[in-house]
């Protein structure tokens, strides 16, 4: 094996293994390198069946057949069986870094234990509460009411649905129901999300909702909730649990395995955990696809749970064609009706086609509807399209540089890209807009902090109350003639002004990656994909980008790229789904 040809992380880990056991078999060191490489790529483990008998790492590493590989690993002191302790853990045909095996197994056990617990609520009282909060509205089952019933009856509830399906409105009514059912007992409620931007949106939505406006709720990032600081263990864990009765986590698809394991471990046994998210969106950047794994076996409620739900909701609950008997099946609710765009709208049909992997329908929608269309332009003309999309924003900055007005105008359009580099990537799109601005206003070419520059924070700064993903606008500062300030909207709808000199790391954001756009919504979206198929442009990326739009989506991509994207699924090697659902 040529170590210089290994990816950096894999090579470093292989050297650590060689240091721990200088006489270790070359196959074990190679497997260790491959496992570290897989984890860095977002997998939780290495699927040995997938690499056995093949040349890995660009042909530099021959891997023996599976039986020989497993025998060698079992004989090594560097590899433990499940429950043992060594740098690597062999569990079936999966090879883990020890801590990721620990995260996966402890998370699975904690989730299964939590979904087995339920409150002994008086059914008639719960039925009255749900009836008040969810008055009858048309024929058919009310999925939001069912979700609220599950949350009242179980310690774990998973609510998955696309944009506009009412996840936040549902959780507001869940909180109202729990407060009412608690009588005079005060509930300690925690709100969290993976990013500061998502946390702010959750807080703003619940603060504005009539059922929760008076509760004084505040949201934070999951990291801050747990008290995680660089180089230190979390402040809250199983020995020092969070002082909460209810924890709501929004944008759960972005939560990685390590954080999910730490979060669930830190939640007291009596507390309810409610996860909100879209199982079809992009997974977390770090290792794992936790929400997708949790929802992977969802087929419907058990007969007993269905009867219980019908009793408290007063309406039939659909029977599943192939219900799963795992305990987790009684905790998952899928919201499918979109209140933002109907199933017959272009955006709704596009999202459904992408989710189903139907390339022909997807292309037909893009070529035949007004609110979802295909844009065929070269890289130079694409700059004009992006620039034109911000016309209202530029007019607002010139005519009326009031922060609230400019921020609202900026949020009506956004260019999203599937990649960062190349002529169709984020960096090129941002430069293209600034070149066109400089042709009108030379100050843009000579000043970093020019009036109208939109910026996105790329690193948390808790002292300034700014989080990774927050978007602000540089505008003239009335308190300093000739000066500027970066203006951000607060969760309560106010404006905060930050001096450019105090700003944490940030970047211009006329365009952003689809990954960075998760948790955001815009009236109109221009989704830009590279002209040639790319491994990073997947079905999940295409679905996530398309569903950021409220009313208009334009897609700049070739047919080849779109077809390849719909066929490419994000696959994260993991044993979590199997541990949760069996099989």
Coordinates of C-alpha atoms in Angstrom, one line a residue:
X1 CA 0.0 0.0 0.0
X2 CA 1.3 3.4 -0.9
X3 CA 0.4 5.6 2.0
X4 CA 1.0 8.8 0.1
X5 CA -2.0 7.9 -2.1
X6 CA -4.4 7.6 0.8
X7 CA -6.7 10.5 1.6
X8 CA -5.3 12.7 4.3
X9 CA -7.6 11.6 7.2
X10 CA -7.4 8.0 6.3
X11 CA -3.6 8.1 6.0
X12 CA -3.3 9.8 9.4
X13 CA -5.5 7.2 11.1
X14 CA -3.6 4.4 9.5
X15 CA -0.4 5.9 10.9
X16 CA -2.0 6.0 14.4
X17 CA -3.0 2.4 14.1
X18 CA 0.5 1.5 13.0
X19 CA 1.9 3.3 16.0
X20 CA -0.5 1.5 18.4
X21 CA 0.4 -1.9 17.0
X22 CA 3.6 -1.8 14.9
X23 CA 3.2 -5.4 13.9
X24 CA -0.4 -5.1 12.8
X25 CA -1.5 -6.9 9.7
X26 CA -1.4 -4.7 6.6
X27 CA -5.0 -5.7 5.9
X28 CA -6.1 -4.3 9.3
X29 CA -4.3 -1.0 8.7
X30 CA -5.8 -0.8 5.3
X31 CA -9.3 -1.4 6.7
X32 CA -8.7 1.2 9.4
X33 CA -7.8 3.7 6.7
X34 CA -10.8 2.9 4.7
X35 CA -13.1 3.2 7.7
X36 CA -11.7 6.6 8.6
X37 CA -12.1 7.7 5.0
X38 CA -15.7 6.5 5.0
X39 CA -16.5 8.4 8.2
X40 CA -15.0 11.5 6.8
X41 CA -17.3 11.1 3.7
X42 CA -20.4 11.0 6.0
X43 CA -20.8 7.3 6.5
X44 CA -21.1 5.9 10.0
X45 CA -19.2 2.7 9.2
X46 CA -17.4 0.8 6.5
X47 CA -19.5 -1.7 4.6
X48 CA -17.0 -4.5 4.3
X49 CA -19.1 -6.4 1.7
X50 CA -18.9 -3.4 -0.5
X51 CA -15.1 -3.2 -0.5
X52 CA -14.1 -6.8 -0.1
X53 CA -12.3 -8.3 -3.1
X54 CA -11.8 -5.0 -4.8
X55 CA -9.1 -2.5 -5.4
X56 CA -9.9 0.5 -3.1
X57 CA -8.5 4.1 -2.9
X58 CA -7.9 4.6 -6.6
X59 CA -6.5 1.1 -7.1
X60 CA -3.7 1.6 -4.6
X61 CA -5.1 -0.9 -2.1
X62 CA -6.2 -4.5 -2.9
X63 CA -8.7 -5.8 -0.4
X64 CA -9.0 -9.5 0.2
X65 CA -12.3 -11.4 -0.2
X66 CA -14.9 -10.9 2.5
X67 CA -14.4 -14.2 4.4
X68 CA -10.6 -13.6 4.6
X69 CA -11.1 -10.0 5.5
X70 CA -13.4 -10.8 8.3
X71 CA -11.2 -13.5 9.7
X72 CA -8.2 -11.2 9.7
X73 CA -10.1 -8.4 11.4
X74 CA -11.5 -10.8 14.1
X75 CA -8.0 -12.0 14.9
X76 CA -6.6 -8.5 15.4
X77 CA -6.3 -6.9 18.9
X78 CA -7.1 -3.6 17.2
X79 CA -10.6 -4.8 16.4
X80 CA -13.2 -5.5 19.1
X81 CA -16.5 -7.4 18.9
X82 CA -19.7 -5.4 19.9
X83 CA -19.4 -4.4 23.5
X84 CA -15.6 -4.7 23.6
X85 CA -13.1 -1.8 23.5
X86 CA -10.6 -1.3 20.7
X87 CA -10.0 1.5 18.1
X88 CA -12.2 -0.5 15.7
X89 CA -15.4 -2.4 16.2
X90 CA -16.5 -5.2 13.9
X91 CA -20.3 -5.6 14.0
X92 CA -21.5 -8.1 11.4
X93 CA -20.1 -7.0 8.1
X94 CA -19.7 -3.4 9.3
X95 CA -16.5 -1.9 10.6
X96 CA -16.8 1.1 12.9
X97 CA -14.5 3.6 14.6
X98 CA -15.3 2.8 18.2
X99 CA -16.9 6.0 19.1
X100 CA -19.3 5.9 16.1
X101 CA -20.3 2.4 17.0
X102 CA -21.0 3.7 20.5
X103 CA -23.0 6.7 19.2
X104 CA -25.1 4.4 17.0
X105 CA -25.9 1.7 19.5
X106 CA -26.6 4.1 22.4
X107 CA -28.8 6.3 20.2
X108 CA -30.8 3.3 18.9
X109 CA -31.3 1.9 22.4
X110 CA -32.3 5.3 23.8
X111 CA -34.9 6.0 21.0
X112 CA -36.4 2.5 21.4
X113 CA -36.6 2.9 25.2
X114 CA -38.2 6.4 24.8
X115 CA -40.9 5.3 22.3
X116 CA -41.9 2.5 24.7
X117 CA -43.0 5.0 27.3
X118 CA -46.4 6.7 27.2
X119 CA -48.5 8.9 29.5
X120 CA -51.6 7.5 31.1
X121 CA -53.8 10.4 30.1
X122 CA -57.6 10.4 30.5
X123 CA -58.7 9.8 26.9
X124 CA -61.9 12.0 27.2
X125 CA -59.9 14.9 28.5
X126 CA -57.3 14.6 25.7
X127 CA -60.1 14.3 23.2
X128 CA -61.7 17.5 24.4
X129 CA -58.3 19.4 24.2
X130 CA -57.6 18.1 20.7
X131 CA -61.1 18.9 19.6
X132 CA -60.7 22.5 20.7
X133 CA -57.3 23.0 19.1
X134 CA -58.1 21.1 15.9
X135 CA -61.7 21.9 15.0
X136 CA -63.2 19.7 12.2
X137 CA -62.0 21.0 8.8
X138 CA -63.3 18.9 5.9
X139 CA -63.5 15.2 5.3
X140 CA -60.7 12.8 5.8
X141 CA -58.2 12.2 8.5
X142 CA -56.4 15.3 10.0
X143 CA -52.7 14.3 10.0
X144 CA -51.8 17.4 12.2
X145 CA -54.4 16.4 14.8
X146 CA -53.0 12.8 14.7
X147 CA -49.5 14.1 15.2
X148 CA -50.6 16.1 18.2
X149 CA -52.3 13.0 19.7
X150 CA -49.1 11.0 19.2
X151 CA -47.1 13.7 20.9
X152 CA -49.4 13.7 23.9
X153 CA -49.4 9.9 24.2
X154 CA -45.8 9.1 23.6
X155 CA -42.4 10.4 24.9
X156 CA -41.0 10.3 21.3
X157 CA -42.7 11.8 18.3
X158 CA -41.2 12.2 14.8
X159 CA -43.1 14.6 12.4
X160 CA -41.8 14.6 8.9
X161 CA -43.1 16.6 6.0
X162 CA -42.0 18.8 3.2
X163 CA -42.1 22.6 3.2
X164 CA -45.5 24.1 3.9
X165 CA -47.0 21.0 5.4
X166 CA -47.6 22.7 8.7
X167 CA -45.0 21.2 11.0
X168 CA -44.5 24.3 13.0
X169 CA -48.2 25.1 13.2
X170 CA -48.7 21.5 14.4
X171 CA -46.0 21.7 17.1
X172 CA -47.5 25.1 18.3
X173 CA -50.8 23.3 19.0
X174 CA -49.0 20.3 20.5
X175 CA -47.4 22.7 23.0
X176 CA -50.8 24.3 23.7
X177 CA -52.2 20.9 24.4
X178 CA -49.4 19.8 26.7
X179 CA -49.7 23.0 28.7
X180 CA -53.5 22.6 29.0
X181 CA -53.1 18.9 30.0
X182 CA -50.5 19.8 32.6
X183 CA -53.0 21.9 34.5
X184 CA -51.2 24.2 36.8
X185 CA -47.8 22.5 36.4
X186 CA -45.3 24.6 34.6
X187 CA -43.6 22.8 31.7
X188 CA -40.0 23.5 30.9
X189 CA -39.9 23.6 27.1
X190 CA -36.7 23.6 25.0
X191 CA -36.5 24.7 21.4
X192 CA -33.4 23.8 19.3
X193 CA -32.2 23.5 15.8
X194 CA -28.9 22.5 14.2
X195 CA -28.2 26.1 13.0
X196 CA -28.7 29.6 14.5
X197 CA -30.8 30.5 11.4
X198 CA -33.1 27.6 11.8
X199 CA -33.4 28.2 15.6
X200 CA -34.4 31.8 14.9
X201 CA -37.0 30.8 12.4
X202 CA -38.5 28.3 14.8
X203 CA -38.6 30.9 17.6
X204 CA -40.1 33.5 15.4
X205 CA -42.8 31.1 14.1
X206 CA -43.9 29.9 17.6
X207 CA -43.7 33.4 19.1
X208 CA -46.1 34.6 16.3
X209 CA -48.5 31.7 16.6
X210 CA -51.6 32.5 18.7
X211 CA -51.4 29.2 20.6
X212 CA -47.9 29.8 21.9
X213 CA -47.3 33.6 21.7
X214 CA -47.7 33.9 25.5
X215 CA -45.3 31.2 26.5
X216 CA -42.2 33.3 26.1
X217 CA -40.3 30.6 24.2
X218 CA -36.7 31.0 23.1
X219 CA -34.8 28.8 20.7
X220 CA -31.1 28.0 20.5
X221 CA -28.7 25.8 18.6
X222 CA -28.4 22.1 19.7
X223 CA -24.7 22.8 20.5
X224 CA -25.5 25.7 22.8
X225 CA -28.4 23.7 24.4
X226 CA -26.0 21.0 25.3
X227 CA -23.3 23.4 26.4
X228 CA -20.7 22.1 23.9
X229 CA -17.5 24.1 23.7
X230 CA -14.4 23.4 21.7
X231 CA -12.2 20.8 23.4
X232 CA -14.6 20.2 26.3
X233 CA -17.3 17.6 27.0
X234 CA -20.9 18.8 26.9
X235 CA -22.2 20.5 30.0
X236 CA -25.4 18.3 29.9
X237 CA -25.3 14.5 29.6
X238 CA -26.8 11.4 31.1
X239 CA -25.3 12.3 34.5
X240 CA -26.4 16.0 34.3
X241 CA -29.5 15.9 32.2
X242 CA -31.2 18.9 30.6
X243 CA -33.8 20.5 32.9
X244 CA -36.6 20.0 30.4
X245 CA -40.1 18.4 30.2
X246 CA -40.4 18.9 26.4
X247 CA -37.7 19.3 23.8
X248 CA -38.5 20.2 20.2
X249 CA -35.8 19.9 17.6
X250 CA -36.5 21.5 14.2
X251 CA -34.7 20.7 10.9
X252 CA -33.8 17.3 12.3
X253 CA -32.6 16.0 9.0
X254 CA -29.5 18.2 9.5
X255 CA -28.6 16.6 12.9
X256 CA -25.7 14.2 12.6
X257 CA -25.3 11.0 14.5
X258 CA -22.8 12.2 17.2
X259 CA -25.0 15.2 18.2
X260 CA -28.2 13.2 18.1
X261 CA -26.7 10.6 20.4
X262 CA -25.4 13.2 22.9
X263 CA -28.8 15.1 22.7
X264 CA -31.0 12.1 23.5
X265 CA -28.6 10.9 26.2
X266 CA -28.9 14.3 27.9
X267 CA -32.7 14.3 27.9
X268 CA -34.3 13.1 31.2
X269 CA -36.4 9.9 30.9
X270 CA -39.7 11.7 31.6
X271 CA -39.3 14.4 28.9
X272 CA -40.9 14.3 25.6
X273 CA -38.8 14.6 22.5
X274 CA -40.4 15.9 19.3
X275 CA -38.4 15.8 16.1
X276 CA -39.5 18.0 13.1
X277 CA -38.0 17.7 9.7
X278 CA -38.2 16.5 6.1
X279 CA -36.8 13.0 5.7
X280 CA -36.3 13.5 2.0
X281 CA -34.0 16.5 2.4
X282 CA -30.2 16.4 2.4
X283 CA -28.7 14.7 5.3
X284 CA -26.2 16.3 7.7
X285 CA -22.8 17.3 6.6
X286 CA -21.2 15.2 9.3
X287 CA -21.6 11.4 9.6
X288 CA -25.0 9.8 9.6
X289 CA -28.5 10.3 8.2
X290 CA -30.4 10.1 11.5
X291 CA -33.9 11.3 10.5
X292 CA -33.9 9.3 7.3
X293 CA -32.9 6.2 9.3
X294 CA -35.6 6.8 12.0
X295 CA -38.3 7.2 9.3
X296 CA -37.0 4.4 7.0
X297 CA -39.4 1.8 8.3
X298 CA -42.5 3.9 8.7
X299 CA -45.5 2.1 7.2
X300 CA -48.3 3.2 9.6
X301 CA -49.5 2.7 13.1
X302 CA -50.1 -0.6 14.8
X303 CA -53.7 -1.7 15.3
X304 CA -53.6 -0.9 19.0
X305 CA -52.2 2.6 18.4
X306 CA -54.7 3.2 15.6
X307 CA -57.6 2.4 17.9
X308 CA -56.1 4.7 20.6
X309 CA -55.7 7.5 18.2
X310 CA -59.3 7.1 16.8
X311 CA -60.6 7.3 20.3
X312 CA -58.9 10.6 21.1
X313 CA -59.2 12.2 17.7
X314 CA -62.8 11.1 17.0
X315 CA -62.0 10.2 13.4
X316 CA -60.8 7.1 11.5
X317 CA -57.0 6.7 11.2
X318 CA -56.0 5.0 7.9
X319 CA -54.8 1.4 8.2
X320 CA -51.4 0.7 6.7
X321 CA -51.1 -1.7 3.9
X322 CA -48.0 -3.2 5.5
X323 CA -47.8 -2.0 9.0
X324 CA -44.5 -2.6 10.9
X325 CA -44.7 -4.1 14.4
X326 CA -41.6 -2.2 15.6
X327 CA -42.3 0.1 18.6
X328 CA -41.0 3.1 16.5
X329 CA -43.9 2.8 14.1
X330 CA -46.3 4.3 16.6
X331 CA -44.2 7.4 17.0
X332 CA -43.9 8.6 13.3
X333 CA -46.3 10.9 11.5
X334 CA -45.9 11.9 7.9
X335 CA -47.5 15.2 6.8
X336 CA -48.1 15.1 3.1
X337 CA -50.6 17.9 2.4
X338 CA -48.8 21.2 1.4
X339 CA -50.5 24.4 2.4
X340 CA -47.9 26.5 0.5
X341 CA -48.3 25.0 -3.0
X342 CA -50.9 22.4 -4.1
X343 CA -50.2 19.0 -5.5
X344 CA -51.2 20.3 -8.9
X345 CA -48.9 23.3 -8.9
X346 CA -45.6 23.2 -10.8
X347 CA -43.5 23.3 -7.6
X348 CA -45.6 20.6 -6.0
X349 CA -45.5 18.3 -9.0
X350 CA -41.8 18.9 -9.4
X351 CA -41.1 18.0 -5.8
X352 CA -43.2 14.9 -6.0
X353 CA -41.5 13.7 -9.2
X354 CA -38.0 14.3 -7.8
X355 CA -38.9 12.5 -4.6
X356 CA -40.3 9.5 -6.6
X357 CA -37.2 9.4 -8.9
X358 CA -39.4 10.0 -11.9
X359 CA -37.2 11.8 -14.4
X360 CA -39.7 12.0 -17.3
X361 CA -42.4 13.7 -15.2
X362 CA -39.8 16.0 -13.7
X363 CA -38.6 17.2 -17.1
X364 CA -42.2 17.5 -18.4
X365 CA -43.1 19.7 -15.4
X366 CA -40.0 21.9 -16.0
X367 CA -40.8 22.3 -19.7
X368 CA -44.5 22.8 -19.4
X369 CA -45.5 24.9 -16.3
X370 CA -45.3 28.6 -15.4
X371 CA -44.1 28.3 -11.8
X372 CA -41.4 25.6 -12.4
X373 CA -39.4 26.1 -15.5
X374 CA -36.1 25.1 -17.1
X375 CA -33.5 27.8 -18.0
X376 CA -31.0 27.0 -20.7
X377 CA -28.2 29.6 -20.6
X378 CA -24.4 29.6 -20.8
X379 CA -22.2 30.8 -17.9
X380 CA -22.0 34.4 -19.1
X381 CA -25.7 34.8 -19.6
X382 CA -26.4 33.1 -16.3
X383 CA -24.8 36.1 -14.6
X384 CA -27.4 38.3 -16.2
X385 CA -30.2 36.0 -15.0
X386 CA -29.0 36.2 -11.4
X387 CA -28.5 39.9 -11.6
X388 CA -32.0 40.4 -12.9
X389 CA -33.4 38.3 -10.0
X390 CA -32.2 40.9 -7.5
X391 CA -33.5 43.9 -9.4
X392 CA -36.1 44.7 -6.7
X393 CA -33.5 44.4 -4.0
X394 CA -31.1 46.8 -5.8
X395 CA -33.9 49.2 -6.3
X396 CA -34.8 49.0 -2.6
X397 CA -31.1 49.7 -1.6
X398 CA -30.9 52.8 -3.9
X399 CA -34.3 54.2 -3.2
X400 CA -35.1 53.4 0.4
X401 CA -32.2 51.9 2.4
X402 CA -34.3 51.0 5.4
X403 CA -33.0 47.7 6.8
X404 CA -36.4 46.0 7.1
X405 CA -37.3 46.9 3.6
X406 CA -34.0 45.8 2.1
X407 CA -33.9 42.5 4.0
X408 CA -37.4 41.7 2.9
X409 CA -36.5 42.5 -0.7
X410 CA -33.4 40.3 -0.4
X411 CA -35.4 37.4 0.9
X412 CA -37.7 37.4 -2.1
X413 CA -35.1 35.8 -4.4
X414 CA -32.1 33.6 -4.0
X415 CA -29.7 31.9 -6.4
X416 CA -28.8 28.4 -5.1
X417 CA -26.0 26.3 -6.6
X418 CA -25.3 22.6 -6.3
X419 CA -21.5 23.2 -6.2
X420 CA -19.2 25.9 -4.9
X421 CA -16.5 25.9 -7.6
X422 CA -16.5 26.2 -11.4
X423 CA -18.4 28.6 -13.7
X424 CA -21.8 27.4 -12.5
X425 CA -20.8 27.4 -8.8
X426 CA -21.5 29.8 -5.9
X427 CA -18.2 31.7 -6.1
X428 CA -18.6 32.4 -9.8
X429 CA -22.2 33.6 -9.4
X430 CA -21.3 36.0 -6.6
X431 CA -18.5 37.4 -8.7
X432 CA -20.7 37.8 -11.7
X433 CA -23.3 39.9 -9.8
X434 CA -20.5 42.1 -8.3
X435 CA -19.0 42.7 -11.8
X436 CA -22.3 43.9 -13.1
X437 CA -22.8 46.1 -10.0
X438 CA -19.3 47.6 -10.4
X439 CA -20.2 48.6 -14.0
X440 CA -22.9 50.9 -12.5
X441 CA -21.2 51.8 -9.2
X442 CA -17.3 51.7 -9.2
X443 CA -17.4 51.7 -5.3
X444 CA -18.4 48.1 -5.5
X445 CA -15.1 47.2 -7.1
X446 CA -13.0 49.1 -4.5
X447 CA -14.8 48.6 -1.2
X448 CA -15.4 45.3 0.6
X449 CA -18.2 46.8 2.7
X450 CA -20.2 48.6 0.0
X451 CA -23.8 49.5 0.6
X452 CA -26.1 46.7 -0.5
X453 CA -23.7 43.9 -0.1
X454 CA -25.5 40.9 1.3
X455 CA -23.4 38.7 3.7
X456 CA -23.8 35.3 5.3
X457 CA -22.1 34.6 8.6
X458 CA -20.0 31.4 8.3
X459 CA -18.9 31.0 11.9
X460 CA -20.9 31.3 15.2
X461 CA -20.2 34.4 17.3
X462 CA -22.1 34.0 20.5
X463 CA -21.0 37.3 21.9
X464 CA -22.6 39.1 19.0
X465 CA -25.5 36.7 18.9
X466 CA -24.7 35.8 15.3
X467 CA -24.8 32.2 14.0
X468 CA -23.5 30.3 11.1
X469 CA -26.0 30.9 8.3
X470 CA -27.4 34.3 9.4
X471 CA -27.8 36.7 6.5
X472 CA -27.5 40.5 6.8
X473 CA -27.2 43.5 4.5
X474 CA -24.5 46.3 4.5
X475 CA -26.3 49.6 4.6
X476 CA -25.5 53.3 5.4
X477 CA -25.2 53.9 9.1
X478 CA -27.1 57.0 10.2
X479 CA -25.1 57.2 13.4
X480 CA -21.8 57.5 11.4
X481 CA -21.9 59.8 8.4
X482 CA -20.2 58.0 5.5
X483 CA -20.1 54.8 7.5
X484 CA -22.0 51.5 7.1
X485 CA -23.3 48.8 9.3
X486 CA -24.3 45.2 8.7
X487 CA -28.1 44.9 9.5
X488 CA -29.7 41.7 10.7
X489 CA -33.3 40.9 11.5
X490 CA -34.0 39.7 15.1
X491 CA -36.4 36.8 15.8
X492 CA -38.8 39.4 17.2
X493 CA -38.7 41.3 13.9
X494 CA -36.4 44.1 15.0
X495 CA -33.1 45.2 13.5
X496 CA -29.6 44.8 14.9
X497 CA -26.7 46.8 13.4
X498 CA -23.2 45.4 13.6
X499 CA -20.0 47.4 12.7
X500 CA -18.1 45.7 9.9
X501 CA -15.0 45.8 12.1
X502 CA -16.7 43.5 14.6
X503 CA -18.2 41.0 12.1
X504 CA -17.2 37.4 12.4
X505 CA -16.2 35.4 9.3
X506 CA -18.7 36.0 6.5
X507 CA -19.1 35.8 2.7
X508 CA -21.1 37.6 0.0
X509 CA -24.3 35.8 -0.6
X510 CA -26.1 36.6 -3.8
X511 CA -25.7 32.9 -4.3
X512 CA -25.4 30.2 -1.7
X513 CA -25.1 26.4 -1.8
X514 CA -28.2 24.2 -1.5
X515 CA -26.7 22.8 1.7
X516 CA -26.6 26.3 3.3
X517 CA -30.2 27.0 2.1
X518 CA -31.7 24.3 4.3
X519 CA -34.2 25.9 6.7
X520 CA -34.7 28.9 4.4
X521 CA -37.6 29.9 2.1
X522 CA -37.7 32.4 -0.8
X523 CA -40.5 33.6 -3.0
X524 CA -38.5 32.8 -6.1
X525 CA -35.4 30.5 -6.5
X526 CA -32.9 30.0 -9.3
X527 CA -31.4 26.6 -8.9
X528 CA -28.1 26.3 -10.7
X529 CA -26.5 22.9 -11.4
X530 CA -23.3 22.1 -13.3
X531 CA -23.9 21.2 -17.0
X532 CA -22.2 17.8 -16.6
X533 CA -23.4 15.2 -14.0
X534 CA -21.7 15.4 -10.7
X535 CA -21.4 13.0 -7.8
X536 CA -22.6 15.8 -5.3
X537 CA -25.7 16.6 -7.3
X538 CA -28.2 14.0 -6.0
X539 CA -31.9 13.5 -5.7
X540 CA -31.9 14.9 -2.2
X541 CA -30.0 18.0 -3.3
X542 CA -32.4 18.6 -6.2
X543 CA -35.4 18.1 -3.9
X544 CA -34.0 20.4 -1.2
X545 CA -33.2 23.2 -3.7
X546 CA -36.5 23.0 -5.5
X547 CA -38.6 23.1 -2.3
X548 CA -36.9 26.3 -1.0
X549 CA -39.2 28.2 -3.4
X550 CA -42.6 29.5 -2.3
X551 CA -44.0 30.5 -5.7
X552 CA -41.4 30.3 -8.5
X553 CA -38.6 27.9 -9.2
X554 CA -36.3 28.2 -12.3
X555 CA -33.7 25.4 -12.8
X556 CA -30.6 26.0 -14.8
X557 CA -29.3 22.5 -15.7
X558 CA -28.9 20.1 -18.6
X559 CA -31.2 17.2 -19.1
X560 CA -28.2 14.9 -18.5
X561 CA -27.5 16.5 -15.1
X562 CA -31.1 16.4 -14.0
X563 CA -31.6 12.7 -15.0
X564 CA -28.3 11.7 -13.3
X565 CA -29.4 13.7 -10.1
X566 CA -32.8 12.0 -9.9
X567 CA -31.1 8.6 -10.2
X568 CA -28.4 9.3 -7.6
X569 CA -29.4 8.8 -4.0
X570 CA -27.4 9.9 -0.9
X571 CA -26.5 6.6 0.7
X572 CA -24.9 6.7 4.2
X573 CA -23.6 3.4 5.3
X574 CA -25.0 2.8 8.8
X575 CA -26.6 0.2 11.0
X576 CA -29.0 2.6 12.7
X577 CA -32.1 1.8 10.6
X578 CA -31.5 -1.9 11.2
X579 CA -31.1 -1.4 15.0
X580 CA -34.3 0.6 15.1
X581 CA -36.5 -1.5 12.8
X582 CA -34.9 -4.9 12.8
X583 CA -34.1 -7.0 9.8

